[in-house]
mmCIF file of C-alpha atoms in Angstrom:
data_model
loop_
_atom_site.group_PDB
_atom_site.id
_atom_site.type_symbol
_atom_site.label_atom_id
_atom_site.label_comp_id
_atom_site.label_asym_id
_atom_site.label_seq_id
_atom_site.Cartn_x
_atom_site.Cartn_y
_atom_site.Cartn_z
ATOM 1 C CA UNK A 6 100.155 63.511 90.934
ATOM 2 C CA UNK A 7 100.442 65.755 87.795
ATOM 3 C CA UNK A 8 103.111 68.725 87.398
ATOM 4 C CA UNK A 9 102.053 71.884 87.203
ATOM 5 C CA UNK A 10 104.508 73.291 84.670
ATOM 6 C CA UNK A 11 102.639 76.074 83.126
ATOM 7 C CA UNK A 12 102.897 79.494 85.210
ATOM 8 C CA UNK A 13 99.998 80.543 83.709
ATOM 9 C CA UNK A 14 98.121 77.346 85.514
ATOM 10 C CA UNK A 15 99.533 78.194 88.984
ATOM 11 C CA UNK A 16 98.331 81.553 88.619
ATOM 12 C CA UNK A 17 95.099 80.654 87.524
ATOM 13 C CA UNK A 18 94.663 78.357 90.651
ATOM 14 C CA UNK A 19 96.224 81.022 92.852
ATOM 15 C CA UNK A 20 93.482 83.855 91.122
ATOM 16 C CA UNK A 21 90.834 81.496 92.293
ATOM 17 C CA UNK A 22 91.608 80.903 95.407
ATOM 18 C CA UNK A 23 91.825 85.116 95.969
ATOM 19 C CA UNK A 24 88.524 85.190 94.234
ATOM 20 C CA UNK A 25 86.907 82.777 96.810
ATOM 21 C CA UNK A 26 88.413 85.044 99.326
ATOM 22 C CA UNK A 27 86.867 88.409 97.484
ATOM 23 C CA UNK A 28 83.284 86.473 97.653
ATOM 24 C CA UNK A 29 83.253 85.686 100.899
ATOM 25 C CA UNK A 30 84.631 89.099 102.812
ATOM 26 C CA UNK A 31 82.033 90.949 100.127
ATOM 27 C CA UNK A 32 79.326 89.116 101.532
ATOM 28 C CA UNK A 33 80.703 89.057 105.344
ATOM 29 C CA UNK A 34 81.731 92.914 104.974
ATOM 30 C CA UNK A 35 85.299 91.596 106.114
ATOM 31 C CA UNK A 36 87.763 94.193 104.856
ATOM 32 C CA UNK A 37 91.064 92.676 103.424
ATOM 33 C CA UNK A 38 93.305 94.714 100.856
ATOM 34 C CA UNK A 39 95.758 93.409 98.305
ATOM 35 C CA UNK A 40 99.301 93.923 99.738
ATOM 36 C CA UNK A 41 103.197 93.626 98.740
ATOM 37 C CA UNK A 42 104.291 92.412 95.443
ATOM 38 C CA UNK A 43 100.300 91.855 94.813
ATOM 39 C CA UNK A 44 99.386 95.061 95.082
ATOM 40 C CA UNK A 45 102.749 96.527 93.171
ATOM 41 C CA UNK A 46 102.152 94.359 90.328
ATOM 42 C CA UNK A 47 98.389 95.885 90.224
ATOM 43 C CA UNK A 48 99.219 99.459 90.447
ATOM 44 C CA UNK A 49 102.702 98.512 88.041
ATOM 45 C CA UNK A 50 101.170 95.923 85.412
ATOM 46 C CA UNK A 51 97.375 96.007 86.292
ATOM 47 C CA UNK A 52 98.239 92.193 87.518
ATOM 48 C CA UNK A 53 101.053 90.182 88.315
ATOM 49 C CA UNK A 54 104.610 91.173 88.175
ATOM 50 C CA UNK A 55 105.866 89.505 85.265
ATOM 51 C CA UNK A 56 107.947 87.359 87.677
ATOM 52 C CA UNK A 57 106.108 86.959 90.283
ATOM 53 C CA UNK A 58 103.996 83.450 91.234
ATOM 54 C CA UNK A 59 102.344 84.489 94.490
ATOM 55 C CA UNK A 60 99.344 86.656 95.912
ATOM 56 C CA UNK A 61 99.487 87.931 99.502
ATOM 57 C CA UNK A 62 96.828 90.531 101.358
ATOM 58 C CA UNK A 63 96.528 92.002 104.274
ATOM 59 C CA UNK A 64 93.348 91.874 106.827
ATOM 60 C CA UNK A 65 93.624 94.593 109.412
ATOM 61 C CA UNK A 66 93.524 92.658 112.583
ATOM 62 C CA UNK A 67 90.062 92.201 113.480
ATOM 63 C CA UNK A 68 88.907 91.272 110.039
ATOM 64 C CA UNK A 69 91.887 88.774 109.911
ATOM 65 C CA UNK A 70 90.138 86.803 113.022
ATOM 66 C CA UNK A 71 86.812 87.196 111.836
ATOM 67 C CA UNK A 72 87.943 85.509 109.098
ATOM 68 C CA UNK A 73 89.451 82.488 110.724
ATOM 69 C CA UNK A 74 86.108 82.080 112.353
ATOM 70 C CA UNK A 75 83.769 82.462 110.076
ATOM 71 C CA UNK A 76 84.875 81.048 107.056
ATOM 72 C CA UNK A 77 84.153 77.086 106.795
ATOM 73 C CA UNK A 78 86.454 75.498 104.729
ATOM 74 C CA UNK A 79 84.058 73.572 101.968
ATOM 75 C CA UNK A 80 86.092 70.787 100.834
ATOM 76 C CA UNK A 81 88.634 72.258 98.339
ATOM 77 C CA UNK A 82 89.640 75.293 100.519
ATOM 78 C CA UNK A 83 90.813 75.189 103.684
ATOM 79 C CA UNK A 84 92.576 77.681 105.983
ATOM 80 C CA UNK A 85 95.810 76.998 107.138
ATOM 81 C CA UNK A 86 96.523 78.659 110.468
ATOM 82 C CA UNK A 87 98.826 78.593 113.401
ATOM 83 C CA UNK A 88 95.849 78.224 115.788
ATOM 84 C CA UNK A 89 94.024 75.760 113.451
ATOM 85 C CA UNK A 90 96.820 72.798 113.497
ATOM 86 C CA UNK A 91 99.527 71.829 115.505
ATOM 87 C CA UNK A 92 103.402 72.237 114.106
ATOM 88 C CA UNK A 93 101.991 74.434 111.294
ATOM 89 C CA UNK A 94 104.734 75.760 109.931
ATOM 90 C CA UNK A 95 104.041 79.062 109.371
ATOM 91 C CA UNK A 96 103.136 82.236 112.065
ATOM 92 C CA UNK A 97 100.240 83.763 109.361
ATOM 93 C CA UNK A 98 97.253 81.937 107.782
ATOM 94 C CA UNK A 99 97.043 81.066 104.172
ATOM 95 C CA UNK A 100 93.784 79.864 101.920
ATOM 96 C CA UNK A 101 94.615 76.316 100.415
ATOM 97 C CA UNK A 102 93.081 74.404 97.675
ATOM 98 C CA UNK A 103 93.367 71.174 98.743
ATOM 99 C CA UNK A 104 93.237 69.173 95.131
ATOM 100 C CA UNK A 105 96.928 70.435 94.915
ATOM 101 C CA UNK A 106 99.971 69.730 96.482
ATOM 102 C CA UNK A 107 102.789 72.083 96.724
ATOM 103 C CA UNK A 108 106.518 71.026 97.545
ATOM 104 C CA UNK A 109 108.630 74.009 99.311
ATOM 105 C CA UNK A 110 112.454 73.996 99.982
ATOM 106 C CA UNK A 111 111.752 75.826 103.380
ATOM 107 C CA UNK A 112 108.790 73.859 104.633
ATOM 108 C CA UNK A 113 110.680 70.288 104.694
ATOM 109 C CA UNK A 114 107.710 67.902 104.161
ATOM 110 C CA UNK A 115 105.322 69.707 105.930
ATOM 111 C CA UNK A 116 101.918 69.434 103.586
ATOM 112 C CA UNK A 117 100.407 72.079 101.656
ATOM 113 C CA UNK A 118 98.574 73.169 98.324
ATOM 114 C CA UNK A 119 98.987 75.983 96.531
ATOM 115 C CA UNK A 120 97.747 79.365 98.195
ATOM 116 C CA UNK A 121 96.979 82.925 98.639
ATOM 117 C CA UNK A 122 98.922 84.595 101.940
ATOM 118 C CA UNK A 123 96.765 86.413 104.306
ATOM 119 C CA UNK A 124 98.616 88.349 107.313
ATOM 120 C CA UNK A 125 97.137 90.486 109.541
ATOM 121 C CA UNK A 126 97.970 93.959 109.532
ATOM 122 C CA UNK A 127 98.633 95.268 113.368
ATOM 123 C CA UNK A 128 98.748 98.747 115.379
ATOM 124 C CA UNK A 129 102.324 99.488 116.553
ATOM 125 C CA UNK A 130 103.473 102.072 118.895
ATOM 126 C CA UNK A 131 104.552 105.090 117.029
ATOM 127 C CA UNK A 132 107.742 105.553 118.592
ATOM 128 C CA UNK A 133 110.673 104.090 116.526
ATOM 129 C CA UNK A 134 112.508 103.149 119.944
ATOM 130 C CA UNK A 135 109.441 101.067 121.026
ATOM 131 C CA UNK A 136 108.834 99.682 117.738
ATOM 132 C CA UNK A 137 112.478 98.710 117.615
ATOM 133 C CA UNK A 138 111.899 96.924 120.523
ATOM 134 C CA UNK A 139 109.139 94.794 119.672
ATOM 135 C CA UNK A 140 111.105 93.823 116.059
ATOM 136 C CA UNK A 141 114.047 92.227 118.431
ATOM 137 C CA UNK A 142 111.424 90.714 120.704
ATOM 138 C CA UNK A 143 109.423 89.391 117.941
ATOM 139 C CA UNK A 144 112.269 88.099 115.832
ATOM 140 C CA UNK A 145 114.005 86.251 118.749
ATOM 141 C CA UNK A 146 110.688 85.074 119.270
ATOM 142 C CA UNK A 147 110.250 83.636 116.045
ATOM 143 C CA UNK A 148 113.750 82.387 115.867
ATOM 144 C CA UNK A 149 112.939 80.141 118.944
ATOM 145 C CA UNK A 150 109.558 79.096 117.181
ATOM 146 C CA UNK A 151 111.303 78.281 114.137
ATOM 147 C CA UNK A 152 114.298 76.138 115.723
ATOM 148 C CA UNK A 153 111.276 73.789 117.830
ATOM 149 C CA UNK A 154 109.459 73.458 114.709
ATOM 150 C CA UNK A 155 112.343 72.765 111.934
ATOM 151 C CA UNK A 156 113.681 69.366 111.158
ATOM 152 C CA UNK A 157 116.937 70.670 110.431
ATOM 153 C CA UNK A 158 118.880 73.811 111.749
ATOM 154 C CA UNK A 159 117.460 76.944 110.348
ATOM 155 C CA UNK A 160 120.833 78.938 111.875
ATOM 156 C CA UNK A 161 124.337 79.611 111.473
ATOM 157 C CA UNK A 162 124.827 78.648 114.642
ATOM 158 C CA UNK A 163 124.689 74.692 115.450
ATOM 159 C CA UNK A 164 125.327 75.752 119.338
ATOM 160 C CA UNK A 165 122.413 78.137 119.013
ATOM 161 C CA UNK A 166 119.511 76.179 117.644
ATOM 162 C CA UNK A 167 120.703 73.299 119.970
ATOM 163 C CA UNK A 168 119.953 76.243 123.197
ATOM 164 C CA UNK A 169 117.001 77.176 121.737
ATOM 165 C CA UNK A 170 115.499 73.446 120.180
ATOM 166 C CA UNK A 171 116.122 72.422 124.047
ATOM 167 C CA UNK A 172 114.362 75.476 125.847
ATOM 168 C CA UNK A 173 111.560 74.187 128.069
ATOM 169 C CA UNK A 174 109.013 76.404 125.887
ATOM 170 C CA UNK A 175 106.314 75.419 123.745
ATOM 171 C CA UNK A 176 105.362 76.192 120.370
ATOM 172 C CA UNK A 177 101.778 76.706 121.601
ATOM 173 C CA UNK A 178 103.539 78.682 124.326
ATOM 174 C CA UNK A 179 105.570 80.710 122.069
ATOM 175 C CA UNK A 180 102.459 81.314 119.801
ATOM 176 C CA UNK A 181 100.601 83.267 122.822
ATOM 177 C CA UNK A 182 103.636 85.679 123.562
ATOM 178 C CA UNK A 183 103.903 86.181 119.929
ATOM 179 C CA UNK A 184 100.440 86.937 120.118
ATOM 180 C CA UNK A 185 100.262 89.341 123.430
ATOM 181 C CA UNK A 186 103.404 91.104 121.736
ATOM 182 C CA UNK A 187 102.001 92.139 118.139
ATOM 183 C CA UNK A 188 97.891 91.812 118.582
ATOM 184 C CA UNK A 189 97.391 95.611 120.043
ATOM 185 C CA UNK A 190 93.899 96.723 120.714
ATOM 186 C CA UNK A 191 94.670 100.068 121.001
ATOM 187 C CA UNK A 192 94.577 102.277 117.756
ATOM 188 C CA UNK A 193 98.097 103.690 117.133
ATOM 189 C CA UNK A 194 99.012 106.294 114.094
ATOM 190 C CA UNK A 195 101.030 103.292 112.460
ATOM 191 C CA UNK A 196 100.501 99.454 111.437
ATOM 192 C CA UNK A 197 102.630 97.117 110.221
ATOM 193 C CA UNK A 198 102.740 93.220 109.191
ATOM 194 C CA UNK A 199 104.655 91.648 112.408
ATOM 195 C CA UNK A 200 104.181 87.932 111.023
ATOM 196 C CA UNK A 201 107.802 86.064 110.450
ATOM 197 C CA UNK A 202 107.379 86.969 106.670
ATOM 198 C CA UNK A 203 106.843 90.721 107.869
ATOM 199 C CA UNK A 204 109.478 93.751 107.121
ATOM 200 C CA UNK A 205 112.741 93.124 108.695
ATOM 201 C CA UNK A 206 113.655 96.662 110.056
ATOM 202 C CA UNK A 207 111.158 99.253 111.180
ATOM 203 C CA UNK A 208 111.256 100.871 107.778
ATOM 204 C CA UNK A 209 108.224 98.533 106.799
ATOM 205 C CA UNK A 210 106.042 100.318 109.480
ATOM 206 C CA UNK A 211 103.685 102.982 107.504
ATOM 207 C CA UNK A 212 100.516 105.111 108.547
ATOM 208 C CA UNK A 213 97.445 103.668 109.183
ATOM 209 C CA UNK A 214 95.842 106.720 107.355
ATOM 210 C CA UNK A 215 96.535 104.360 104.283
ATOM 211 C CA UNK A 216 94.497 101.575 105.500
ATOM 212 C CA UNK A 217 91.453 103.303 106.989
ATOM 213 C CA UNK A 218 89.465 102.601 103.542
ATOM 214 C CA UNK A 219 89.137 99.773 100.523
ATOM 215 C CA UNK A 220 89.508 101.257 96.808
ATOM 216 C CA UNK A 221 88.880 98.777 94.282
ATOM 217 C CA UNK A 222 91.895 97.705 91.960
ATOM 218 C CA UNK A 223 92.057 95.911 88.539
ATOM 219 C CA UNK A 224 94.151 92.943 88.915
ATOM 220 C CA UNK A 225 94.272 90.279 86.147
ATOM 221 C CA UNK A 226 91.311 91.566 84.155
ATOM 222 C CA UNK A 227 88.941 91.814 87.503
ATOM 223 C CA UNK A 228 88.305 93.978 89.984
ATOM 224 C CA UNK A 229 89.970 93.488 94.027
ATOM 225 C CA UNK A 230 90.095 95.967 97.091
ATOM 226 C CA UNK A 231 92.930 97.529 98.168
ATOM 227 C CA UNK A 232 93.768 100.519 100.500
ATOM 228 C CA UNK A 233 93.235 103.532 99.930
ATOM 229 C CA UNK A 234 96.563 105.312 100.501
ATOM 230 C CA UNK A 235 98.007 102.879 98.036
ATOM 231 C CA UNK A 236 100.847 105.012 96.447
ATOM 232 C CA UNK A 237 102.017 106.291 100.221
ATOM 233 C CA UNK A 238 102.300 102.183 101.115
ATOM 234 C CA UNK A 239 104.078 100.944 98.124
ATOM 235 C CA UNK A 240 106.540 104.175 98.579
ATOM 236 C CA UNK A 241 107.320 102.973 101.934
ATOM 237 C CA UNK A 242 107.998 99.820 101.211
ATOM 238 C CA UNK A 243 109.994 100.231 97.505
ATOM 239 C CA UNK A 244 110.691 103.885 96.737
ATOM 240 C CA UNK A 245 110.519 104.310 93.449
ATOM 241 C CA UNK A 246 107.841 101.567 92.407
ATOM 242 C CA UNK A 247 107.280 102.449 89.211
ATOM 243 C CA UNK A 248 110.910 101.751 88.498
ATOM 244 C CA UNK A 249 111.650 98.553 87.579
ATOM 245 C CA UNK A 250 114.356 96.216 89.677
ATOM 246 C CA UNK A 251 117.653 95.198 88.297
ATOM 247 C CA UNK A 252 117.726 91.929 85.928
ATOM 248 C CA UNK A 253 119.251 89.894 89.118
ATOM 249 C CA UNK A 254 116.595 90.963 91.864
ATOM 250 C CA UNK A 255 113.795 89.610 90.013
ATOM 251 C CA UNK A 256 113.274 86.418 91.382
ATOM 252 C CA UNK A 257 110.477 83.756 91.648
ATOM 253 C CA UNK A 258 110.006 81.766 94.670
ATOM 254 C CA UNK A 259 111.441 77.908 94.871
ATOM 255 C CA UNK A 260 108.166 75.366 94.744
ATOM 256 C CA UNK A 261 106.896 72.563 92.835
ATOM 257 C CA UNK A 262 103.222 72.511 92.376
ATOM 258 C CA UNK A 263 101.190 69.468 91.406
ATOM 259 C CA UNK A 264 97.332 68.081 90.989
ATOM 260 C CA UNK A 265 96.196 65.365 93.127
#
């Protein structure tokens, strides 16, 4: 295998990979919208924050599974998806290309090549009490998930990921109650992301006014989708966006990258 040491590379693998994605929900009128530090590095530095060395979007629910079932992975992409393989690590789907190899400290050995983050985007109840409720469901949830699926304890608590490695539960199991707990049907004033990677606290919850169209972006030197109520999502989730972060909160993530 050869290192991928140049940023610039990565990214240029990673910008292909969302491109593929662009094609194919143009031509299947699936509706997906650059998202998180994606879409604040488009709006901030018409591309990526200068740190940054990932792309994530959002697919509002329905798109997100016709997605999954319509695309057909042609040999150098491949979804990635709880539902698609067993012991996947992750609780959202990702778009791979499979001629790399990428080597996470969180993932401990399970296989993967560099990729773009897709999560759907959900309806929550509007009520902070309710949707408080479903964030300590859903995180105890994934806690449990996590412990049966990690090779090493993922908690400060030996006693606690022994209790919950040993519960007579499922990881398929545990996918479907995840699943009946953040898949709602019914239209709701507010969406969030309720993967694992989601907002911690109820404070990432925002209107769904801001989702109900695409707007195209400029990202890199070519053109994306995005939502529409933009500027009301990215002040939800960081304020003051236009500000820059303090020196010691701008952080890449921990990977290795290589070519097959």
């Amino acid at each position: 295998m050869k290192k991928i040491t140049d940023i610039k590379e990565l990214r240029s693998i990673q910008l292909n990979i969302l491109c593929e994605i662009h094609k194919f929900c143009t031509a299947h009128d699936i509706t997906y919208f650059l998202s998180s530090g994606t879409l604040l590095g488009a709006v901030r530095h018409k591309g990526y924050i200068p740190w940054d060395d990932d792309l994530d979007i959002y697919m509002p629910r329905a798109s997100y599974e016709r997605f999954l079932q319509q695309y057909h992975d042609d040999g150098r992409y491949r979804i990635y998806a709880p539902d698609r393989m067993k012991k996947y690590f992750y609780t959202f789907a990702k778009l791979v290309d499979t001629s790399t190899r990428l080597v996470e400290e969180e993932t401990q050995g399970f296989t993967i090549g560099v990729y773009v983050d897709i999560f759907p985007l959900d309806y929550i109840d509007d009520d902070p009490a309710v949707q408080q409720h479903i964030f300590d469901k859903k995180k105890l949830l994934y806690k449990i998930r996590r412990c049966k699926i990690a090779k090493s304890n993922p908690l400060r608590s030996k006693l606690g990921y022994c209790c919950y490695k040993m519960l007579p539960v499922t990881v398929t199991h545990l996918e479907k109650m995840i699943y009946r707990l953040i898949a709602t049907s019914s239209p709701t004033h507010t969406v969030c992301n309720l993967t694992e990677a989601g907002p911690l606290t109820i404070k990432g919850c925002f209107p769904a006014a801001d989702v109900e169209r695409q707007v195209e972006i400029e990202f890199e030197g070519r053109k994306f989708m995005t939502m529409a109520g933009y500027d009301d999502y990215l002040t939800h989730t960081y304020g003051d966006y236009m500000k820059l972060p303090p020196v010691e909160q701008r952080v890449t993530h921990r990977f290795e990258a290589y070519w097959l």
